[in-house]
Coordinates of C-alpha atoms in Angstrom, one line a residue:
T23 CA 0.0 0.0 0.0
R24 CA 1.0 3.7 -0.2
T25 CA 3.9 4.9 1.9
P26 CA 3.6 7.3 4.8
D27 CA 5.5 9.9 2.7
Q28 CA 3.0 9.5 -0.1
N29 CA 0.1 9.8 2.3
A30 CA 1.5 13.1 3.7
K31 CA 2.2 14.5 0.2
L32 CA -1.3 13.5 -1.0
H33 CA -3.0 15.2 1.8
A34 CA -0.9 18.3 1.5
M35 CA -1.7 18.5 -2.2
I36 CA -5.4 18.0 -1.8
S37 CA -5.3 20.8 0.8
D38 CA -3.5 23.0 -1.6
V39 CA -6.1 22.3 -4.3
C40 CA -8.9 23.0 -1.8
R41 CA -7.5 26.4 -0.9
C42 CA -7.2 27.4 -4.6
K43 CA -10.8 26.6 -5.4
P44 CA -10.2 25.7 -9.1
E45 CA -13.1 25.9 -11.4
G46 CA -14.9 27.8 -8.6
R47 CA -15.3 24.6 -6.6
A48 CA -15.3 25.3 -2.9
W49 CA -15.1 21.6 -2.0
N50 CA -13.7 20.2 1.2
T51 CA -10.8 17.8 1.1
D52 CA -12.9 14.7 1.1
K53 CA -14.8 15.8 -2.0
W54 CA -11.6 16.6 -3.8
K55 CA -10.2 13.2 -2.9
V56 CA -13.2 11.4 -4.3
G57 CA -13.2 13.6 -7.4
F58 CA -9.6 12.8 -8.1
L59 CA -10.1 9.1 -7.5
A60 CA -13.0 9.0 -9.9
F61 CA -11.1 11.1 -12.4
M62 CA -8.3 8.5 -12.2
G63 CA -10.8 5.7 -12.9
Q64 CA -10.9 4.3 -9.4
E65 CA -14.2 2.8 -8.7
V66 CA -16.4 5.1 -6.6
E67 CA -19.7 3.6 -5.9
M68 CA -22.6 6.0 -5.3
L69 CA -25.3 4.9 -2.9
P70 CA -28.8 6.5 -2.8
G71 CA -29.3 8.9 0.0
L72 CA -31.7 8.1 2.9
E73 CA -35.2 9.4 2.7
G74 CA -34.6 11.3 -0.5
S75 CA -31.2 12.9 0.5
P76 CA -28.5 13.1 -2.1
A77 CA -26.5 10.1 -3.2
F78 CA -23.1 9.7 -1.4
P79 CA -19.9 7.9 -2.3
Y80 CA -18.9 4.6 -0.7
G81 CA -15.9 2.4 -1.0
F82 CA -13.2 5.0 -1.7
K83 CA -10.1 4.8 0.4
T84 CA -6.8 6.1 -0.6
S85 CA -5.2 3.9 2.1
R86 CA -6.0 0.9 -0.2
L87 CA -4.0 2.3 -3.1
T88 CA -0.7 0.6 -4.1
T89 CA 2.4 2.8 -4.1
R90 CA 2.1 2.9 -8.0
E91 CA -1.5 3.9 -7.9
C92 CA -0.8 6.6 -5.3
A93 CA 2.1 7.9 -7.4
D94 CA -0.2 8.1 -10.4
L95 CA -2.8 9.9 -8.3
I96 CA -0.2 12.4 -7.1
E97 CA 0.9 13.0 -10.7
C98 CA -2.7 13.5 -11.8
I99 CA -3.2 16.1 -9.1
Y100 CA 0.0 17.9 -10.1
A101 CA -1.2 18.0 -13.7
Y102 CA -4.7 19.2 -12.7
G103 CA -3.1 21.8 -10.4
A104 CA -0.8 23.0 -13.2
R105 CA -3.8 23.6 -15.4
H106 CA -5.5 25.6 -12.6
D107 CA -2.7 27.6 -11.2
V108 CA -2.5 25.8 -7.8
N109 CA 0.3 27.0 -5.6
W110 CA 1.9 24.0 -4.0
S111 CA 3.0 24.1 -0.4
E112 CA 6.0 21.8 -1.3
P113 CA 8.0 21.5 -4.5
H114 CA 7.1 18.9 -7.2
D115 CA 9.9 16.3 -6.9
G116 CA 8.5 13.7 -9.4

């Protein structure tokens, strides 16, 4: 599974994206994480909400990613951030 360093980098990057609000999206970090996982093709199951409430994601966990999958996710976030002028809190070393 992903390494502790990958975990720290991933969470820092998602926080950076969250602060930038690309595309006008004022999402919290959990929403960004699910959005990036879905964008990468990871299966994100949507369950119907209770009593007519909105659908919600189930089954996504970045802790289950392999080191390669996590590296790919980090690169995806860097690419997205580059297209949307995200200022990173740490330098891109990949």
